[in-house]
Tab-separated table of C-alpha atoms in Angstrom:
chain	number	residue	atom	x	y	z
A	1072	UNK	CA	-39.701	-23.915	-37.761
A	1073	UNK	CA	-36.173	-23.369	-37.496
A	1074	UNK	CA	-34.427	-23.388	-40.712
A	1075	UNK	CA	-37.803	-22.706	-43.144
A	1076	UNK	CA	-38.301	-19.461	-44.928
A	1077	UNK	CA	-35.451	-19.444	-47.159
A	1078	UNK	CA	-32.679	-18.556	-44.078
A	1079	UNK	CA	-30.207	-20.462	-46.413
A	1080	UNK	CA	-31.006	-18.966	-49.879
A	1081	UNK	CA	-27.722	-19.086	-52.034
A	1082	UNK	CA	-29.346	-15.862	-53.637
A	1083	UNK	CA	-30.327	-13.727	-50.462
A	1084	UNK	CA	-26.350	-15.065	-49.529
A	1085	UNK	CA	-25.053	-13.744	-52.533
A	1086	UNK	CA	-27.106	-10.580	-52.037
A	1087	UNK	CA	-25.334	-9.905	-48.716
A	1088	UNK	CA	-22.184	-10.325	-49.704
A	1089	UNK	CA	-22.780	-8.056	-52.889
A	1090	UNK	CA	-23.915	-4.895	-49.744
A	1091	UNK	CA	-20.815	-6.232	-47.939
A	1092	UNK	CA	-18.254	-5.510	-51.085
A	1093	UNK	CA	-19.915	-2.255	-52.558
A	1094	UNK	CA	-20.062	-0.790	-49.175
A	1095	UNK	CA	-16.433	-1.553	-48.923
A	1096	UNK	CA	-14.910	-0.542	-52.509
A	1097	UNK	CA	-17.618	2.278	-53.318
A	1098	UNK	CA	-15.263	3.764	-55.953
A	1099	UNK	CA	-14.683	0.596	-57.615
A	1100	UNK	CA	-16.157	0.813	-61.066
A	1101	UNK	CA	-15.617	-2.226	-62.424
A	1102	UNK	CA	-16.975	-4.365	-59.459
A	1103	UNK	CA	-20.275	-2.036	-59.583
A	1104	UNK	CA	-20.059	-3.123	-63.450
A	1105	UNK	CA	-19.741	-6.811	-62.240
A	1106	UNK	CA	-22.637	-6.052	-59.712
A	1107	UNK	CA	-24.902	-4.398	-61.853
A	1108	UNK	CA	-24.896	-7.670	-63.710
A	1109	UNK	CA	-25.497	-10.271	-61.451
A	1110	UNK	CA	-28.432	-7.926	-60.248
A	1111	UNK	CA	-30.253	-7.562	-63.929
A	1112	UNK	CA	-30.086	-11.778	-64.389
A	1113	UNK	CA	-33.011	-12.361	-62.602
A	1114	UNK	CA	-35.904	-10.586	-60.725
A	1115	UNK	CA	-34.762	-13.082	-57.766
A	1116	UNK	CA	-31.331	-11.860	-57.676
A	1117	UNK	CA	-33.369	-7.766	-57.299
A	1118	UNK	CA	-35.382	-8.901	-54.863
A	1119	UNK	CA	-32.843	-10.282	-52.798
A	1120	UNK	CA	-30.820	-7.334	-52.720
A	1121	UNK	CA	-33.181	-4.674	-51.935
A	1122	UNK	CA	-34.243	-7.281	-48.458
A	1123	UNK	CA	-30.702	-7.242	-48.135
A	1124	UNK	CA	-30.785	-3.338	-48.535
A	1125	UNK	CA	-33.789	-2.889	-45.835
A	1126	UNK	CA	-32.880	-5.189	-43.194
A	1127	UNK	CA	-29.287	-3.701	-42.814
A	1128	UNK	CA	-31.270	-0.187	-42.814
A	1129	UNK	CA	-33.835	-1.058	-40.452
A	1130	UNK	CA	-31.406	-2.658	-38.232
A	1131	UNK	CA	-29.728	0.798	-37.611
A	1132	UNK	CA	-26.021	-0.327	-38.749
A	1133	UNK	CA	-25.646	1.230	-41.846
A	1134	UNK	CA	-26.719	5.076	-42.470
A	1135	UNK	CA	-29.281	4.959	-44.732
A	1136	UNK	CA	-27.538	7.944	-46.815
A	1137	UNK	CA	-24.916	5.624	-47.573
A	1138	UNK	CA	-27.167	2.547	-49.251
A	1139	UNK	CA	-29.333	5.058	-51.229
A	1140	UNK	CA	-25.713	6.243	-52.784
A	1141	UNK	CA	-24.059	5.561	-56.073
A	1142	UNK	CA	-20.889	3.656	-55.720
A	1143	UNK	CA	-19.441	6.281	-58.220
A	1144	UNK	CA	-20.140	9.276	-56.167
A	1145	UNK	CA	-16.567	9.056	-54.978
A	1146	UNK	CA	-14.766	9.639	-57.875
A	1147	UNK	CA	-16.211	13.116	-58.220
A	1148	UNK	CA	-12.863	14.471	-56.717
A	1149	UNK	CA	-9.480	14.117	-57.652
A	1150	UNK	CA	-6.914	12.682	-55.687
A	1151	UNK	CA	-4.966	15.984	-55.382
A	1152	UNK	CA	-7.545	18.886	-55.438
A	1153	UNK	CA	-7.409	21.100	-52.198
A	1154	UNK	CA	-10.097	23.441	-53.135
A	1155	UNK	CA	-12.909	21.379	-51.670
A	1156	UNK	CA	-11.535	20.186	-48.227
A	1157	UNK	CA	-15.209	20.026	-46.319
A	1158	UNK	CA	-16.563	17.407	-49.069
A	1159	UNK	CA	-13.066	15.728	-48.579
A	1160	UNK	CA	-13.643	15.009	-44.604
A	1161	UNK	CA	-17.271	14.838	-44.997
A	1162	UNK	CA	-16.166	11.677	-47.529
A	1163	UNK	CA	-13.122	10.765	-45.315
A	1164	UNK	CA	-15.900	10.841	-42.113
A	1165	UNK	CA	-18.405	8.485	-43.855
A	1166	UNK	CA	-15.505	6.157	-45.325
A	1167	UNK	CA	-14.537	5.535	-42.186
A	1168	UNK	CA	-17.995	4.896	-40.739
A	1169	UNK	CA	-18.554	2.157	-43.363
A	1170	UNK	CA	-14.965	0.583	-42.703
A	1171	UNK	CA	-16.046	0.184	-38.971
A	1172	UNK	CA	-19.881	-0.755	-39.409
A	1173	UNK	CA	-18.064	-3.931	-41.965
A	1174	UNK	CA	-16.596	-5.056	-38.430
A	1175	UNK	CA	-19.757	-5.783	-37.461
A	1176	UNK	CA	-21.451	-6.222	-40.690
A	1177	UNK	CA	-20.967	-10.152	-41.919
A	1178	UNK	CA	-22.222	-11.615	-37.942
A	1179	UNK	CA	-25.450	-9.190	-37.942
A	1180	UNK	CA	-26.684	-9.952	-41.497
A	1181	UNK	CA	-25.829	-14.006	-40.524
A	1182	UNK	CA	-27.585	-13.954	-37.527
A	1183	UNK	CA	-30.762	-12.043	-39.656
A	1184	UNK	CA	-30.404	-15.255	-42.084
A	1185	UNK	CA	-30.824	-18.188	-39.057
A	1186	UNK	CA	-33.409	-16.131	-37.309
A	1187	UNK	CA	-37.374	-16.434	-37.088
A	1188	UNK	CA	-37.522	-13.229	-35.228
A	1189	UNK	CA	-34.960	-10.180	-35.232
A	1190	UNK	CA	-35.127	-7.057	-33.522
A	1191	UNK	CA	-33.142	-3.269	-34.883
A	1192	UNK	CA	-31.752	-0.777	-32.771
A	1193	UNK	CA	-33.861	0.336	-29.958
A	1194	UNK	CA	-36.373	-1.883	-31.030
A	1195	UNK	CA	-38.660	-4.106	-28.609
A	1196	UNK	CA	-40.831	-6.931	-29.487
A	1197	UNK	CA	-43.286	-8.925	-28.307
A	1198	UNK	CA	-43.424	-12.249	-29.796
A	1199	UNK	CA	-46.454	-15.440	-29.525
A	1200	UNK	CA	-44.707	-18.539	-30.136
A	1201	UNK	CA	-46.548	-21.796	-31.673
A	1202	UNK	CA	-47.883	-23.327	-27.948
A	1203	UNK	CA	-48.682	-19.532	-26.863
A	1204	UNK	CA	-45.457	-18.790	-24.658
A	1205	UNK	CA	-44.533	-15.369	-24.760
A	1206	UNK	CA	-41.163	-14.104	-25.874
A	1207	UNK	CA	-40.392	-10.347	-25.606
A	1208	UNK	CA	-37.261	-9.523	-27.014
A	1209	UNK	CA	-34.559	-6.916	-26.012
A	1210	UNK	CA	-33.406	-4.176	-28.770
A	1211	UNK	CA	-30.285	-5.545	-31.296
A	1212	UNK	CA	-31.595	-9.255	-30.817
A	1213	UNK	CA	-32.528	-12.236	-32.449
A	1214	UNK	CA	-33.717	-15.623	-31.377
A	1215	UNK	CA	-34.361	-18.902	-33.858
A	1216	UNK	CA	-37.368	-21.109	-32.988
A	1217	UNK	CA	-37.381	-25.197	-33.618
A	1218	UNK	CA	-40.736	-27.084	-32.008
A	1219	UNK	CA	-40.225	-30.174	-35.039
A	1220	UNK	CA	-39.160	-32.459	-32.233
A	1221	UNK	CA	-40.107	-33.684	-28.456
A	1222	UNK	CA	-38.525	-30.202	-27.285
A	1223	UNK	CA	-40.009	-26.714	-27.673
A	1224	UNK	CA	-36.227	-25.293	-28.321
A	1225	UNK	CA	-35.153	-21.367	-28.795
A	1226	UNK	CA	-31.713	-20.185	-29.630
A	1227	UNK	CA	-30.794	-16.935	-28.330
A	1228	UNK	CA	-28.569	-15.873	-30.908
A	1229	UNK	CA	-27.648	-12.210	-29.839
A	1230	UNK	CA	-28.990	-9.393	-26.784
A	1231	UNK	CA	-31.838	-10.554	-24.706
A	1232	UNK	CA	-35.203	-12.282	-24.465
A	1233	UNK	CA	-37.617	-12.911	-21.533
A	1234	UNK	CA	-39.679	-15.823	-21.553
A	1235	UNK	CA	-43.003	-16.456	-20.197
A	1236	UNK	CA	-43.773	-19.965	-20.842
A	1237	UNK	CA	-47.027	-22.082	-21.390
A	1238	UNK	CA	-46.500	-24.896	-19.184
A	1239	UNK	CA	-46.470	-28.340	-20.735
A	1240	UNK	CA	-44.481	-30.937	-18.600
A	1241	UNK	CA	-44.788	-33.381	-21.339
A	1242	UNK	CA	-42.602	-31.110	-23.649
A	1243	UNK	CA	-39.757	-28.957	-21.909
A	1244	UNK	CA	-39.175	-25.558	-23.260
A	1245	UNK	CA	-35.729	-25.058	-23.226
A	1246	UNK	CA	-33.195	-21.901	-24.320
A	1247	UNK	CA	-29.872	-21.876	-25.755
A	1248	UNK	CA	-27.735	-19.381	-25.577
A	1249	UNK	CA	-23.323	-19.823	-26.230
A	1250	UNK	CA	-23.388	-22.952	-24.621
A	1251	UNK	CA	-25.294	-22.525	-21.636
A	1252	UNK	CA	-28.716	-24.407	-22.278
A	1253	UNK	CA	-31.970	-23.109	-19.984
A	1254	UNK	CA	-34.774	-26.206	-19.611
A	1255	UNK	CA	-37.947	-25.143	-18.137
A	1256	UNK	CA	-41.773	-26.292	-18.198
A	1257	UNK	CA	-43.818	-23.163	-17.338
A	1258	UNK	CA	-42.148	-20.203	-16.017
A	1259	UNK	CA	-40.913	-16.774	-16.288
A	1260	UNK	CA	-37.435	-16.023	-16.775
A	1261	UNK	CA	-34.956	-13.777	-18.661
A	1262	UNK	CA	-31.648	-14.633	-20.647
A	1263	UNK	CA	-29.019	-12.068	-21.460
A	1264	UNK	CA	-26.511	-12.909	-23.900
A	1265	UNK	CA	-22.921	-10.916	-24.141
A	1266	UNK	CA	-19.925	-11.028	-25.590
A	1267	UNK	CA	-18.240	-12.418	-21.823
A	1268	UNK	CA	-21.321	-13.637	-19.948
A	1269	UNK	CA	-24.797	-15.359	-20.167
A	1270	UNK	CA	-27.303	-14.265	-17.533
A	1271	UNK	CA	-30.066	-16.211	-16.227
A	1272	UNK	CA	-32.746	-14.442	-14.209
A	1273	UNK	CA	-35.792	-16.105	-12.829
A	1274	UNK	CA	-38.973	-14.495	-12.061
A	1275	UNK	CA	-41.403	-17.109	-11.211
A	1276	UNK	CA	-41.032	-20.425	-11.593
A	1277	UNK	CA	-37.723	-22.654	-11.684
A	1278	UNK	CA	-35.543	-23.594	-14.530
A	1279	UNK	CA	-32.793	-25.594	-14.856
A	1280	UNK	CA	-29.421	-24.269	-16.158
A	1281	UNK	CA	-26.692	-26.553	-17.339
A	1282	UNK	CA	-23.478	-25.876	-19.313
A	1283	UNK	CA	-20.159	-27.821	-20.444
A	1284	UNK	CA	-18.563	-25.322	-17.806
A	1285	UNK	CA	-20.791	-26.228	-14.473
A	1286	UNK	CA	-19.813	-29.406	-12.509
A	1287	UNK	CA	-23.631	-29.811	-11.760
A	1288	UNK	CA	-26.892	-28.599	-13.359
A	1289	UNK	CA	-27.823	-25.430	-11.905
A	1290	UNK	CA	-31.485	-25.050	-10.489
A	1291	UNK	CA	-32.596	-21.583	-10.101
A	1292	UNK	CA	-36.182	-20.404	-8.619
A	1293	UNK	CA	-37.984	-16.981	-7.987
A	1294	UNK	CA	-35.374	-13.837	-7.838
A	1295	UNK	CA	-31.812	-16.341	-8.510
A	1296	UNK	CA	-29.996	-14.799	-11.075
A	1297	UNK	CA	-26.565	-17.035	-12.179
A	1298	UNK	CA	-24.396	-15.369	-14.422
A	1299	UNK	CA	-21.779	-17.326	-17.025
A	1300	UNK	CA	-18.379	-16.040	-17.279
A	1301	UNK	CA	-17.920	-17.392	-21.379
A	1302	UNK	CA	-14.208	-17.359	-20.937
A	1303	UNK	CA	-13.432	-18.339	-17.498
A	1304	UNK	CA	-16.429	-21.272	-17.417
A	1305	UNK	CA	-17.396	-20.729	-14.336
A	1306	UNK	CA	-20.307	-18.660	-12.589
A	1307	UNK	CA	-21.894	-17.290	-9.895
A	1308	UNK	CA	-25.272	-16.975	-8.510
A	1309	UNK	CA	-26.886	-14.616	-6.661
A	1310	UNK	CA	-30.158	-12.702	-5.434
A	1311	UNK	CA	-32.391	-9.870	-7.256
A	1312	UNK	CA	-35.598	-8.640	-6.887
A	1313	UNK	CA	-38.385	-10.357	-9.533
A	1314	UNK	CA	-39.516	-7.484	-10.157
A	1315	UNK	CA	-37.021	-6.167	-11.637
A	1316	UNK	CA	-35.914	-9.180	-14.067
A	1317	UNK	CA	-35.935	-7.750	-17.618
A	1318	UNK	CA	-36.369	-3.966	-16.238
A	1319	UNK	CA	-35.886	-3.566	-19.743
A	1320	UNK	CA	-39.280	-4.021	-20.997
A	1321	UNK	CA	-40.388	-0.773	-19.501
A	1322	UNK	CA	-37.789	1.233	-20.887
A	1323	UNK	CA	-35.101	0.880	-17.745
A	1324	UNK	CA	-32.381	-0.759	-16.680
A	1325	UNK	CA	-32.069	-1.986	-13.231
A	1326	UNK	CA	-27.783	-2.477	-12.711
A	1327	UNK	CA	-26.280	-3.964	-9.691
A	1328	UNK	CA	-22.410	-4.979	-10.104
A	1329	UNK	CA	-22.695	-4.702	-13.838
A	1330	UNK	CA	-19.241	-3.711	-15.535
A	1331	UNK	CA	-18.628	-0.955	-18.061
A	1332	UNK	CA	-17.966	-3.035	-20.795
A	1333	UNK	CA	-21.447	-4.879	-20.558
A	1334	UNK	CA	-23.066	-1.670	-19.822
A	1335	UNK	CA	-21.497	-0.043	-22.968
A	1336	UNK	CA	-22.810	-3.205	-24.931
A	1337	UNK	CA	-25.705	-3.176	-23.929
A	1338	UNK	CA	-26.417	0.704	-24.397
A	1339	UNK	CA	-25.221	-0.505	-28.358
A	1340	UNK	CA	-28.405	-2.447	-28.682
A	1341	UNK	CA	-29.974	1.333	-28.073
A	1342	UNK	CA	-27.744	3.357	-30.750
A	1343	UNK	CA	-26.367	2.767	-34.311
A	1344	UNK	CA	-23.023	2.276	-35.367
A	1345	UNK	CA	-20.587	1.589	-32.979
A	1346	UNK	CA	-19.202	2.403	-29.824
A	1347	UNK	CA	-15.460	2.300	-28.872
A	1348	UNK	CA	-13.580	2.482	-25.433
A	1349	UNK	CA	-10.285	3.642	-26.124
A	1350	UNK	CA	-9.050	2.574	-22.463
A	1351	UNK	CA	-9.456	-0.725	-22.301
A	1352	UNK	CA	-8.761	-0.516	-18.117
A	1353	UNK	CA	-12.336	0.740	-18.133
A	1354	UNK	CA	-14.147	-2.202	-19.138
A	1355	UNK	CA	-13.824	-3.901	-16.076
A	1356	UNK	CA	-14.710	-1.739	-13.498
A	1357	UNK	CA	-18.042	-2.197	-11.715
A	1358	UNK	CA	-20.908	0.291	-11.679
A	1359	UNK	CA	-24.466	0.394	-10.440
A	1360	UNK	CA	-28.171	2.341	-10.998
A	1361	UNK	CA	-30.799	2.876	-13.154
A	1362	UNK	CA	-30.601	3.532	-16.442
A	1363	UNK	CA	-33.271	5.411	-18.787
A	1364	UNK	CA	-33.121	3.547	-21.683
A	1365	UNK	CA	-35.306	6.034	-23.678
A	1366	UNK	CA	-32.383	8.529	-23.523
A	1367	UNK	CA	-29.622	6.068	-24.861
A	1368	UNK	CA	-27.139	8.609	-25.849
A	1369	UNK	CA	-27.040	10.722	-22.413
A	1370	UNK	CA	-27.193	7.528	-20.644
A	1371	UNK	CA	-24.158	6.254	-22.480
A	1372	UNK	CA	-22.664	9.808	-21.539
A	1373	UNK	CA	-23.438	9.811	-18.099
A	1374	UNK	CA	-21.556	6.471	-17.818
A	1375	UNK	CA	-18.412	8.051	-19.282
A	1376	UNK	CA	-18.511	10.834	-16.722
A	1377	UNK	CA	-18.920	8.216	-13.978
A	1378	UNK	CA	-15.552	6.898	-15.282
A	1379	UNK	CA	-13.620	9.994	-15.618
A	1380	UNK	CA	-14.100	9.630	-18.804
A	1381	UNK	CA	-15.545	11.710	-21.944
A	1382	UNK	CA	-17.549	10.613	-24.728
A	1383	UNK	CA	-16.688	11.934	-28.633
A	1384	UNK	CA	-18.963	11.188	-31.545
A	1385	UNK	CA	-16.638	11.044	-34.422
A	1386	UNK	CA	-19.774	10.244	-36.847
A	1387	UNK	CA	-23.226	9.874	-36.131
A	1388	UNK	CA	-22.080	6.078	-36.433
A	1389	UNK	CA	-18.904	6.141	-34.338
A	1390	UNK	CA	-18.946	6.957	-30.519
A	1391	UNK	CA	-15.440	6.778	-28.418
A	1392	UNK	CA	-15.062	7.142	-25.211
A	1393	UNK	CA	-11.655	7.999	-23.604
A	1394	UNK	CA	-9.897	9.263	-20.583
A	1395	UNK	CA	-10.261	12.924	-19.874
């Protein structure tokens, strides 16, 4: 299943990178002229671009004021006029949430490309894979699906997913995620992919967690969680309560030990745009609680505060949070 539905069309390729560029040189005239005709060769090339258009809307990473925008619109001022300094910052403000939404923008509208199933900001999902296994996916995360061979084998490629397998000890189930790999034949587990660990969470069951980083094949059963430091290859395991594997799926988030930094990148799957910590020293401190995770933006606040910190929004796509 993996690899089917036109993932790698040339055209939808081409149509991403055309979002990519205009959202980056929106006063460029002659590469909207170049644009405008690559879009009228074909009806394939429109089509392409207006899915391109709608997923990076519905995934909550670009403002939606900004796509439905002609490109020329910012060559109404001059360069020197000072009678109009509100439109000026009100261009300067969404200027600069473009520039920092492009950080993000090539690896989210990839990972939309190798997917079978995607989820947007804030959004949860249930999904019914081919045997009847149950996947229920986190907000801001995506997850490829390949059953072609003796495996049934998921890739995690970004946020979270818990699984609820159909047992079939004839054909393993198993997860990828970085490269920690997850081999199960009926069970109930969770895996949490950031951007310094992969987390492994059982809730019933056992599973079987191996990695280029672990001496030994890890086997984890009811309420072992083991947790994959991506840099350091190494990790720890340790105790939780089932019940509160993938809190998530009811709307809150059950934190023991976590650090800021995961906590602030995990509140991202909750809010467009992008959030910034200015002092870095933060990151690595530990925190723990519940979090309401239908109240993103005050959670996300009341984590600043915990830190001494304060939270800004310079745009409605820009958060930064800094030292008081």
């Amino acid at each position: 299943m993996s690899g089917t539905n036109g993932k790698n069309d040339p055209v939808r390729l081409q149509a991403a990178h055309w979002l990519l560029r205009l959202e980056a040189s929106p006063g460029d005239g002659a590469l909207r002229q170049e644009f405008e005709s690559w879009l009228q060769q074909n009806e394939a090339h429109r089509a392409a671009f207006r899915s391109a258009e709608h997923t990076w809307a519905r995934l909550g990473k670009l403002p939606p004021e900004l796509i439905a925008a002609p490109a020329a619109a910012a060559n109404i001022l001059p360069l020197k006029s000072r009678r109009r300094p509100r439109v000026f910052w009100a261009s300067a403000g969404a200027l600069l949430a473009v520039a920092c939404l492009l950080l993000v923008a090539v690896p989210v509208i990839q990972r939309h490309l190798e997917a079978d199933h995607v989820t947007g900001v804030a959004e949860l999902r249930d999904v019914v894979l081919p045997d009847g296994s149950l996947a229920s996916l986190d907000a801001d995360s995506a997850i490829a699906v390949d059953y072609s061979g003796a495996e049934r084998k998921v890739r995690l490629l970004a946020g979270q997913a818990f699984f609820q397998v159909h047992p079939n000890p004839d054909r393993p189930f198993r997860v990828n995620a970085a490269d920690v790999s997850v081999r199960v034949t009926g069970t109930a587990f969770s895996v949490d992919k950031l951007a310094s660990t992969v987390t492994v969470a059982v809730q019933s069951g056992t599973v079987e967690v191996a990695s280029p980083g672990l001496a030994d094949v890890s086997r984890l059963g009811m309420g072992d969680r083991l947790v994959f430091d991506r840099q350091a290859r190494s990790a720890r395991q340790e105790q939780v309560v089932p019940s509160t594997v993938a809190s998530w799926r009811s709307r809150r988030l059950v934190v023991h030990d976590a650090t800021v930094g995961d906590m602030v990148e995990i509140l991202g799957r909750y809010l467009p745009g992008m959030i910034v910590v200015r002092d870095g020293s933060m990151n690595g401190r530990s925190i723990s609680g519940v979090i309401d995770l239908t109240q993103p933006r005050e959670a996300l606040n009341a984590l600043a505060e915990s830190q001494h910190g304060k939270l800004s929004q310079v745009t409605p796509y820009l958060s930064v949070i800094s030292k008081r």
